[in-house]
PDB file of C-alpha atoms in Angstrom:
ATOM      1  CA  GLN A   1      98.442 -57.905 135.554  1.00 86.00           C
ATOM      2  CA  LEU A   2      96.945 -56.753 132.228  1.00 81.00           C
ATOM      3  CA  LEU A   3     100.460 -55.772 131.103  1.00 80.00           C
ATOM      4  CA  GLY A   4     101.696 -59.262 131.994  1.00 79.00           C
ATOM      5  CA  ASN A   5     103.712 -58.172 135.066  1.00 85.00           C
ATOM      6  CA  MET A   6     102.449 -61.056 137.199  1.00 88.00           C
ATOM      7  CA  ALA A   7     105.183 -60.957 139.834  1.00 89.00           C
ATOM      8  CA  GLU A   8     104.503 -57.263 140.537  1.00 93.00           C
ATOM      9  CA  ALA A   9     100.742 -57.856 140.451  1.00 94.00           C
ATOM     10  CA  ARG A  10     101.145 -60.624 143.040  1.00 95.00           C
ATOM     11  CA  GLN A  11     103.095 -58.293 145.348  1.00 96.00           C
ATOM     12  CA  ASP A  12     100.345 -55.672 145.151  1.00 97.00           C
ATOM     13  CA  TYR A  13      97.563 -58.205 145.739  1.00 97.00           C
ATOM     14  CA  ASP A  14      99.444 -59.595 148.760  1.00 97.00           C
ATOM     15  CA  ALA A  15      99.994 -56.105 150.203  1.00 98.00           C
ATOM     16  CA  ALA A  16      96.365 -55.142 149.577  1.00 97.00           C
ATOM     17  CA  LEU A  17      95.097 -58.287 151.306  1.00 97.00           C
ATOM     18  CA  THR A  18      97.260 -57.586 154.366  1.00 97.00           C
ATOM     19  CA  LEU A  19      95.868 -54.039 154.580  1.00 97.00           C
ATOM     20  CA  ALA A  20      92.276 -55.232 154.142  1.00 97.00           C
ATOM     21  CA  ARG A  21      92.739 -57.768 156.964  1.00 96.00           C
ATOM     22  CA  ARG A  22      94.122 -55.067 159.287  1.00 97.00           C
ATOM     23  CA  LEU A  23      91.196 -52.809 158.457  1.00 97.00           C
ATOM     24  CA  GLY A  24      88.681 -55.622 158.912  1.00 95.00           C
ATOM     25  CA  ASP A  25      87.287 -54.695 155.492  1.00 96.00           C
ATOM     26  CA  GLU A  26      85.438 -57.832 154.379  1.00 95.00           C
ATOM     27  CA  ARG A  27      84.334 -56.362 151.035  1.00 97.00           C
ATOM     28  CA  GLN A  28      87.888 -55.534 149.991  1.00 97.00           C
ATOM     29  CA  ARG A  29      89.132 -58.927 151.218  1.00 97.00           C
ATOM     30  CA  ALA A  30      86.581 -60.600 148.976  1.00 97.00           C
ATOM     31  CA  ASP A  31      87.525 -58.380 146.018  1.00 97.00           C
ATOM     32  CA  ILE A  32      91.233 -59.127 146.378  1.00 97.00           C
ATOM     33  CA  LEU A  33      90.709 -62.880 146.854  1.00 98.00           C
ATOM     34  CA  SER A  34      88.521 -62.935 143.741  1.00 97.00           C
ATOM     35  CA  LEU A  35      91.107 -61.109 141.617  1.00 97.00           C
ATOM     36  CA  ARG A  36      94.147 -62.951 142.963  1.00 97.00           C
ATOM     37  CA  GLY A  37      92.347 -66.296 142.771  1.00 97.00           C
ATOM     38  CA  GLU A  38      91.492 -65.692 139.118  1.00 94.00           C
ATOM     39  CA  MET A  39      95.125 -64.762 138.400  1.00 94.00           C
ATOM     40  CA  PHE A  40      96.342 -68.003 140.009  1.00 94.00           C
ATOM     41  CA  ALA A  41      93.803 -70.070 138.046  1.00 93.00           C
ATOM     42  CA  TYR A  42      94.767 -68.316 134.806  1.00 88.00           C
ATOM     43  CA  GLN A  43      98.451 -69.085 135.433  1.00 88.00           C
ATOM     44  CA  GLY A  44      97.666 -72.757 135.989  1.00 87.00           C
ATOM     45  CA  ASP A  45      97.888 -72.800 139.805  1.00 91.00           C
ATOM     46  CA  LEU A  46      94.348 -74.139 139.778  1.00 93.00           C
ATOM     47  CA  ALA A  47      93.994 -75.587 143.278  1.00 93.00           C
ATOM     48  CA  GLU A  48      95.167 -72.419 145.057  1.00 95.00           C
ATOM     49  CA  GLY A  49      93.146 -70.232 142.702  1.00 96.00           C
ATOM     50  CA  LEU A  50      89.980 -72.249 143.273  1.00 97.00           C
ATOM     51  CA  MET A  51      90.376 -72.097 147.066  1.00 97.00           C
ATOM     52  CA  GLU A  52      90.641 -68.295 146.956  1.00 97.00           C
ATOM     53  CA  LEU A  53      87.690 -67.954 144.591  1.00 98.00           C
ATOM     54  CA  ILE A  54      85.499 -70.140 146.838  1.00 97.00           C
ATOM     55  CA  ASP A  55      86.596 -68.054 149.859  1.00 97.00           C
ATOM     56  CA  ALA A  56      85.697 -64.839 147.983  1.00 98.00           C
ATOM     57  CA  HIS A  57      82.288 -66.251 147.019  1.00 97.00           C
ATOM     58  CA  ARG A  58      81.546 -67.177 150.638  1.00 97.00           C
ATOM     59  CA  ARG A  59      82.432 -63.651 151.763  1.00 97.00           C
ATOM     60  CA  TYR A  60      80.268 -61.985 149.096  1.00 97.00           C
ATOM     61  CA  GLU A  61      77.340 -64.221 150.070  1.00 96.00           C
ATOM     62  CA  GLY A  62      77.862 -63.266 153.721  1.00 96.00           C
ATOM     63  CA  LEU A  63      77.773 -59.577 152.779  1.00 97.00           C
ATOM     64  CA  GLY A  64      74.611 -60.038 150.695  1.00 97.00           C
ATOM     65  CA  LEU A  65      76.424 -58.946 147.510  1.00 97.00           C
ATOM     66  CA  GLU A  66      74.620 -61.248 145.083  1.00 95.00           C
ATOM     67  CA  GLY A  67      75.908 -59.536 141.927  1.00 95.00           C
ATOM     68  CA  LYS A  68      79.537 -59.893 143.023  1.00 96.00           C
ATOM     69  CA  GLY A  69      78.790 -63.445 144.096  1.00 96.00           C
ATOM     70  CA  ARG A  70      77.626 -64.306 140.586  1.00 96.00           C
ATOM     71  CA  GLU A  71      80.758 -62.729 139.073  1.00 95.00           C
ATOM     72  CA  VAL A  72      83.082 -64.845 141.219  1.00 97.00           C
ATOM     73  CA  LEU A  73      80.927 -67.924 140.572  1.00 97.00           C
ATOM     74  CA  THR A  74      81.758 -67.438 136.879  1.00 96.00           C
ATOM     75  CA  ARG A  75      85.455 -67.528 137.805  1.00 96.00           C
ATOM     76  CA  ILE A  76      84.908 -70.686 139.874  1.00 97.00           C
ATOM     77  CA  ALA A  77      83.174 -72.344 136.917  1.00 97.00           C
ATOM     78  CA  ASN A  78      86.098 -71.350 134.695  1.00 95.00           C
ATOM     79  CA  ALA A  79      88.576 -72.844 137.171  1.00 95.00           C
ATOM     80  CA  TYR A  80      86.670 -76.145 137.026  1.00 96.00           C
ATOM     81  CA  ARG A  81      86.704 -75.935 133.212  1.00 96.00           C
ATOM     82  CA  ARG A  82      90.473 -75.402 133.235  1.00 93.00           C
ATOM     83  CA  MET A  83      90.806 -78.437 135.525  1.00 93.00           C
ATOM     84  CA  GLY A  84      88.826 -80.519 133.038  1.00 94.00           C
ATOM     85  CA  LEU A  85      85.907 -80.970 135.473  1.00 96.00           C
ATOM     86  CA  TYR A  86      83.475 -80.157 132.685  1.00 96.00           C
ATOM     87  CA  GLU A  87      80.211 -81.421 134.198  1.00 96.00           C
ATOM     88  CA  ARG A  88      80.705 -79.363 137.348  1.00 96.00           C
ATOM     89  CA  ALA A  89      81.676 -76.291 135.312  1.00 97.00           C
ATOM     90  CA  GLU A  90      78.680 -76.681 133.012  1.00 96.00           C
ATOM     91  CA  SER A  91      76.255 -76.939 135.938  1.00 97.00           C
ATOM     92  CA  TYR A  92      77.541 -73.600 137.270  1.00 97.00           C
ATOM     93  CA  PHE A  93      77.347 -72.004 133.809  1.00 97.00           C
ATOM     94  CA  LYS A  94      73.723 -73.145 133.385  1.00 96.00           C
ATOM     95  CA  GLU A  95      72.793 -71.777 136.804  1.00 96.00           C
ATOM     96  CA  LEU A  96      74.425 -68.425 135.955  1.00 97.00           C
ATOM     97  CA  GLU A  97      72.841 -68.388 132.486  1.00 97.00           C
ATOM     98  CA  HIS A  98      69.393 -68.775 134.080  1.00 97.00           C
ATOM     99  CA  ASP A  99      70.047 -65.992 136.607  1.00 96.00           C
ATOM    100  CA  TYR A 100      71.345 -63.480 134.024  1.00 97.00           C
ATOM    101  CA  ARG A 101      68.470 -64.279 131.664  1.00 96.00           C
ATOM    102  CA  VAL A 102      65.946 -63.603 134.449  1.00 97.00           C
ATOM    103  CA  LEU A 103      67.778 -60.367 135.346  1.00 96.00           C
ATOM    104  CA  GLY A 104      67.860 -59.274 131.688  1.00 96.00           C
ATOM    105  CA  ASP A 105      71.634 -58.734 132.009  1.00 96.00           C
ATOM    106  CA  ARG A 106      72.749 -59.037 128.383  1.00 96.00           C
ATOM    107  CA  GLU A 107      76.460 -58.342 128.939  1.00 95.00           C
ATOM    108  CA  HIS A 108      76.928 -61.008 131.587  1.00 96.00           C
ATOM    109  CA  LEU A 109      74.758 -63.458 129.643  1.00 97.00           C
ATOM    110  CA  VAL A 110      77.022 -63.106 126.595  1.00 97.00           C
ATOM    111  CA  ASP A 111      80.057 -63.595 128.837  1.00 96.00           C
ATOM    112  CA  ILE A 112      78.597 -66.819 130.259  1.00 97.00           C
ATOM    113  CA  HIS A 113      77.718 -68.052 126.764  1.00 97.00           C
ATOM    114  CA  SER A 114      81.277 -67.405 125.547  1.00 96.00           C
ATOM    115  CA  GLN A 115      82.705 -69.321 128.530  1.00 96.00           C
ATOM    116  CA  GLN A 116      80.306 -72.180 127.763  1.00 97.00           C
ATOM    117  CA  GLY A 117      81.602 -71.994 124.194  1.00 97.00           C
ATOM    118  CA  LEU A 118      85.178 -72.540 125.426  1.00 96.00           C
ATOM    119  CA  LEU A 119      83.993 -75.541 127.419  1.00 97.00           C
ATOM    120  CA  TYR A 120      82.309 -77.045 124.349  1.00 97.00           C
ATOM    121  CA  ILE A 121      85.466 -76.465 122.264  1.00 96.00           C
ATOM    122  CA  GLU A 122      87.449 -78.421 124.865  1.00 95.00           C
ATOM    123  CA  THR A 123      84.873 -81.253 124.919  1.00 96.00           C
ATOM    124  CA  GLU A 124      84.862 -81.283 121.075  1.00 96.00           C
ATOM    125  CA  GLU A 125      81.168 -80.315 120.884  1.00 96.00           C
ATOM    126  CA  TYR A 126      81.871 -77.816 118.118  1.00 96.00           C
ATOM    127  CA  ASP A 127      78.271 -77.477 116.900  1.00 95.00           C
ATOM    128  CA  LYS A 128      77.277 -76.301 120.393  1.00 96.00           C
ATOM    129  CA  ALA A 129      80.254 -73.943 120.640  1.00 97.00           C
ATOM    130  CA  LEU A 130      79.843 -72.180 117.281  1.00 96.00           C
ATOM    131  CA  PRO A 131      76.617 -70.170 117.905  1.00 97.00           C
ATOM    132  CA  LEU A 132      77.841 -69.138 121.369  1.00 97.00           C
ATOM    133  CA  MET A 133      81.174 -67.819 120.081  1.00 96.00           C
ATOM    134  CA  ALA A 134      79.437 -66.117 117.128  1.00 96.00           C
ATOM    135  CA  GLU A 135      77.043 -64.411 119.561  1.00 97.00           C
ATOM    136  CA  ALA A 136      79.996 -63.044 121.555  1.00 96.00           C
ATOM    137  CA  GLU A 137      81.743 -61.712 118.448  1.00 96.00           C
ATOM    138  CA  ILE A 138      78.585 -59.935 117.222  1.00 97.00           C
ATOM    139  CA  TYR A 139      77.900 -58.463 120.671  1.00 97.00           C
ATOM    140  CA  TYR A 140      81.426 -57.113 121.238  1.00 96.00           C
ATOM    141  CA  LEU A 141      81.498 -55.698 117.715  1.00 94.00           C
ATOM    142  CA  GLY A 142      78.230 -53.843 118.374  1.00 95.00           C
ATOM    143  CA  GLN A 143      79.468 -52.577 121.748  1.00 94.00           C
ATOM    144  CA  GLN A 144      82.830 -51.504 120.233  1.00 91.00           C
ATOM    145  CA  GLN A 145      84.685 -53.409 122.971  1.00 92.00           C
ATOM    146  CA  GLU A 146      87.882 -53.887 120.973  1.00 90.00           C
ATOM    147  CA  GLY A 147      89.776 -56.004 123.487  1.00 90.00           C
ATOM    148  CA  MET A 148      86.908 -58.471 123.955  1.00 93.00           C
ATOM    149  CA  LEU A 149      86.236 -58.476 120.201  1.00 94.00           C
ATOM    150  CA  ALA A 150      89.860 -59.471 119.537  1.00 93.00           C
ATOM    151  CA  TRP A 151      89.615 -62.199 122.195  1.00 94.00           C
ATOM    152  CA  SER A 152      86.382 -63.566 120.704  1.00 96.00           C
ATOM    153  CA  ARG A 153      87.846 -63.654 117.184  1.00 96.00           C
ATOM    154  CA  VAL A 154      90.958 -65.530 118.338  1.00 96.00           C
ATOM    155  CA  GLU A 155      88.725 -68.051 120.114  1.00 97.00           C
ATOM    156  CA  MET A 156      86.544 -68.322 117.000  1.00 96.00           C
ATOM    157  CA  ALA A 157      89.701 -69.027 114.967  1.00 97.00           C
ATOM    158  CA  THR A 158      90.579 -71.760 117.488  1.00 96.00           C
ATOM    159  CA  LEU A 159      87.161 -73.343 116.956  1.00 97.00           C
ATOM    160  CA  LEU A 160      87.395 -73.130 113.163  1.00 97.00           C
ATOM    161  CA  LEU A 161      90.823 -74.791 113.242  1.00 96.00           C
ATOM    162  CA  LYS A 162      89.424 -77.624 115.374  1.00 95.00           C
ATOM    163  CA  GLN A 163      86.770 -78.098 112.673  1.00 95.00           C
ATOM    164  CA  GLY A 164      89.448 -78.247 109.969  1.00 95.00           C
ATOM    165  CA  LYS A 165      88.368 -74.892 108.466  1.00 96.00           C
ATOM    166  CA  THR A 166      91.884 -73.477 108.209  1.00 96.00           C
ATOM    167  CA  ALA A 167      91.181 -70.762 105.612  1.00 96.00           C
ATOM    168  CA  GLN A 168      88.277 -69.374 107.663  1.00 96.00           C
ATOM    169  CA  ALA A 169      90.406 -69.472 110.810  1.00 96.00           C
ATOM    170  CA  MET A 170      93.170 -67.504 109.066  1.00 96.00           C
ATOM    171  CA  ALA A 171      90.611 -64.911 107.961  1.00 95.00           C
ATOM    172  CA  LYS A 172      89.572 -64.401 111.610  1.00 95.00           C
ATOM    173  CA  LEU A 173      93.192 -64.094 112.720  1.00 96.00           C
ATOM    174  CA  GLU A 174      93.916 -61.546 109.979  1.00 95.00           C
ATOM    175  CA  GLN A 175      90.910 -59.460 111.137  1.00 92.00           C
ATOM    176  CA  VAL A 176      92.637 -58.696 114.447  1.00 92.00           C
ATOM    177  CA  LYS A 177      96.275 -58.725 113.328  1.00 90.00           C
ATOM    178  CA  THR A 178      96.737 -54.961 112.981  1.00 85.00           C
ATOM    179  CA  GLN A 179      94.901 -54.196 116.225  1.00 83.00           C
ATOM    180  CA  LEU A 180      96.923 -56.676 118.271  1.00 86.00           C
ATOM    181  CA  LEU A 181     100.324 -55.843 116.832  1.00 83.00           C
ATOM    182  CA  ARG A 182      99.687 -52.163 117.557  1.00 81.00           C
ATOM    183  CA  GLY A 183      98.701 -53.044 121.139  1.00 71.00           C
ATOM    184  CA  LYS A 184      95.309 -51.397 120.727  1.00 68.00           C
ATOM    185  CA  GLY A 185      92.658 -52.280 123.296  1.00 65.00           C
ATOM    186  CA  ALA A 186      93.772 -55.851 124.069  1.00 69.00           C
ATOM    187  CA  ASP A 187      95.852 -57.358 126.861  1.00 79.00           C
ATOM    188  CA  SER A 188      99.099 -59.245 126.431  1.00 84.00           C
ATOM    189  CA  VAL A 189      97.566 -62.712 126.752  1.00 86.00           C
ATOM    190  CA  THR A 190      95.303 -62.093 123.753  1.00 91.00           C
ATOM    191  CA  LEU A 191      98.384 -61.194 121.710  1.00 92.00           C
ATOM    192  CA  GLY A 192     100.217 -64.291 122.927  1.00 94.00           C
ATOM    193  CA  HIS A 193      97.187 -66.470 122.202  1.00 95.00           C
ATOM    194  CA  TRP A 194      96.907 -64.935 118.704  1.00 96.00           C
ATOM    195  CA  HIS A 195     100.540 -65.881 117.989  1.00 97.00           C
ATOM    196  CA  LEU A 196      99.882 -69.411 119.285  1.00 97.00           C
ATOM    197  CA  ILE A 197      96.754 -69.953 117.167  1.00 97.00           C
ATOM    198  CA  MET A 198      98.449 -68.341 114.147  1.00 97.00           C
ATOM    199  CA  ALA A 199     101.294 -70.862 114.567  1.00 97.00           C
ATOM    200  CA  THR A 200      98.777 -73.701 114.775  1.00 96.00           C
ATOM    201  CA  ALA A 201      97.065 -72.502 111.574  1.00 97.00           C
ATOM    202  CA  LEU A 202     100.358 -72.128 109.708  1.00 96.00           C
ATOM    203  CA  ASP A 203     101.399 -75.603 110.839  1.00 95.00           C
ATOM    204  CA  ALA A 204      98.112 -76.954 109.435  1.00 94.00           C
ATOM    205  CA  MET A 205      98.957 -75.205 106.147  1.00 95.00           C
ATOM    206  CA  ASP A 206     102.407 -76.876 106.095  1.00 93.00           C
ATOM    207  CA  ARG A 207     104.273 -73.615 106.679  1.00 94.00           C
ATOM    208  CA  PRO A 208     106.457 -74.698 109.633  1.00 93.00           C
ATOM    209  CA  ALA A 209     109.106 -71.957 109.449  1.00 92.00           C
ATOM    210  CA  GLU A 210     106.441 -69.233 109.741  1.00 95.00           C
ATOM    211  CA  ALA A 211     104.721 -71.196 112.511  1.00 96.00           C
ATOM    212  CA  GLN A 212     107.998 -71.347 114.436  1.00 95.00           C
ATOM    213  CA  ARG A 213     108.381 -67.545 114.270  1.00 96.00           C
ATOM    214  CA  HIS A 214     104.952 -67.050 115.863  1.00 97.00           C
ATOM    215  CA  LEU A 215     105.752 -69.573 118.598  1.00 97.00           C
ATOM    216  CA  ASP A 216     108.963 -67.637 119.305  1.00 96.00           C
ATOM    217  CA  GLU A 217     106.802 -64.506 119.778  1.00 95.00           C
ATOM    218  CA  ALA A 218     104.256 -66.278 122.007  1.00 96.00           C
ATOM    219  CA  GLU A 219     106.643 -68.021 124.389  1.00 96.00           C
ATOM    220  CA  PRO A 220     108.193 -64.956 126.113  1.00 94.00           C
ATOM    221  CA  ILE A 221     104.734 -63.437 126.654  1.00 92.00           C
ATOM    222  CA  PHE A 222     103.531 -66.535 128.534  1.00 93.00           C
ATOM    223  CA  ALA A 223     106.876 -66.964 130.307  1.00 93.00           C
ATOM    224  CA  ARG A 224     106.655 -63.403 131.604  1.00 89.00           C
ATOM    225  CA  GLU A 225     103.076 -64.031 132.733  1.00 87.00           C
ATOM    226  CA  GLN A 226     104.214 -67.285 134.387  1.00 87.00           C
ATOM    227  CA  ASN A 227     101.356 -68.984 132.552  1.00 90.00           C
ATOM    228  CA  LEU A 228     102.139 -72.700 132.687  1.00 90.00           C
ATOM    229  CA  ARG A 229      98.962 -73.757 130.853  1.00 90.00           C
ATOM    230  CA  PHE A 230      99.764 -71.746 127.729  1.00 93.00           C
ATOM    231  CA  LEU A 231     103.512 -72.467 127.895  1.00 95.00           C
ATOM    232  CA  ALA A 232     102.662 -76.171 127.747  1.00 95.00           C
ATOM    233  CA  ARG A 233     100.589 -75.513 124.631  1.00 95.00           C
ATOM    234  CA  VAL A 234     103.450 -73.562 123.012  1.00 97.00           C
ATOM    235  CA  HIS A 235     105.840 -76.510 123.569  1.00 97.00           C
ATOM    236  CA  GLU A 236     103.224 -78.954 122.283  1.00 96.00           C
ATOM    237  CA  VAL A 237     102.703 -77.045 119.020  1.00 96.00           C
ATOM    238  CA  ARG A 238     106.463 -76.483 118.641  1.00 97.00           C
ATOM    239  CA  ALA A 239     107.101 -80.221 119.016  1.00 97.00           C
ATOM    240  CA  ARG A 240     104.652 -80.892 116.193  1.00 94.00           C
ATOM    241  CA  VAL A 241     106.227 -78.203 113.967  1.00 94.00           C
ATOM    242  CA  LEU A 242     109.746 -79.526 114.594  1.00 95.00           C
ATOM    243  CA  GLU A 243     108.646 -83.082 113.907  1.00 93.00           C
ATOM    244  CA  ARG A 244     107.107 -81.968 110.606  1.00 89.00           C
ATOM    245  CA  GLN A 245     110.523 -80.522 109.685  1.00 90.00           C
ATOM    246  CA  GLY A 246     112.247 -83.798 110.552  1.00 93.00           C
ATOM    247  CA  ARG A 247     113.993 -82.281 113.610  1.00 94.00           C
ATOM    248  CA  ILE A 248     113.140 -85.243 115.817  1.00 96.00           C
ATOM    249  CA  GLN A 249     115.508 -84.695 118.765  1.00 97.00           C
ATOM    250  CA  GLU A 250     114.405 -81.061 119.125  1.00 96.00           C
ATOM    251  CA  ALA A 251     110.782 -82.151 118.888  1.00 96.00           C
ATOM    252  CA  LEU A 252     111.298 -84.683 121.668  1.00 97.00           C
ATOM    253  CA  ALA A 253     113.007 -82.035 123.818  1.00 96.00           C
ATOM    254  CA  SER A 254     110.054 -79.674 123.322  1.00 96.00           C
TER     255      SER A 254
END
């Protein structure tokens, strides 16, 4: 899954779930449903993903595994965010934020804050999003978690672009360029997302030919991952780039 081989990942999850059912292993059933449900939600199959995540949460609660329950609740909140059900997602995030603060769990608290940051980017509440995304970047830098640091910087670049701060966004994207192109410590989706946001930044700077090259790099990554949400975004940005070049029919097709 981290390599982007979603079809093979699905086969393994399906086989694992069948084995767990035969064994009557409720813990492993919950684990597999949580992982497979998150994969479905990530790919854009939100209804099926949400059903599996809710099933996993119910099983963890039944087993008294509160920590695992909170982890899958984060995934449920993210599924609601991806669906655009922002109020429901935010209520879950606030509940989880309270729990992790009480527990003194810094890592999970930062994770929740970064997910809240994504929600606020989508609802155009950029002033709320900025300190949360900055907190994540500082934390992952201090922990030397290179993959998460790259992810946080790409998301920060997304936020800066939304605010019209194109030069600052480009600086963030350049910070992770070498790491991502060398495939060091980050998964394929972060690379694909970097290409997509780089294309968006270049389009904002009126450099459509360069933007198109980055979109051409992003599309096969998301196609291989069967990620409909990000593929839609690639086509949306490409349509804008083509229109800027006066290629109207191609823009309409995209």
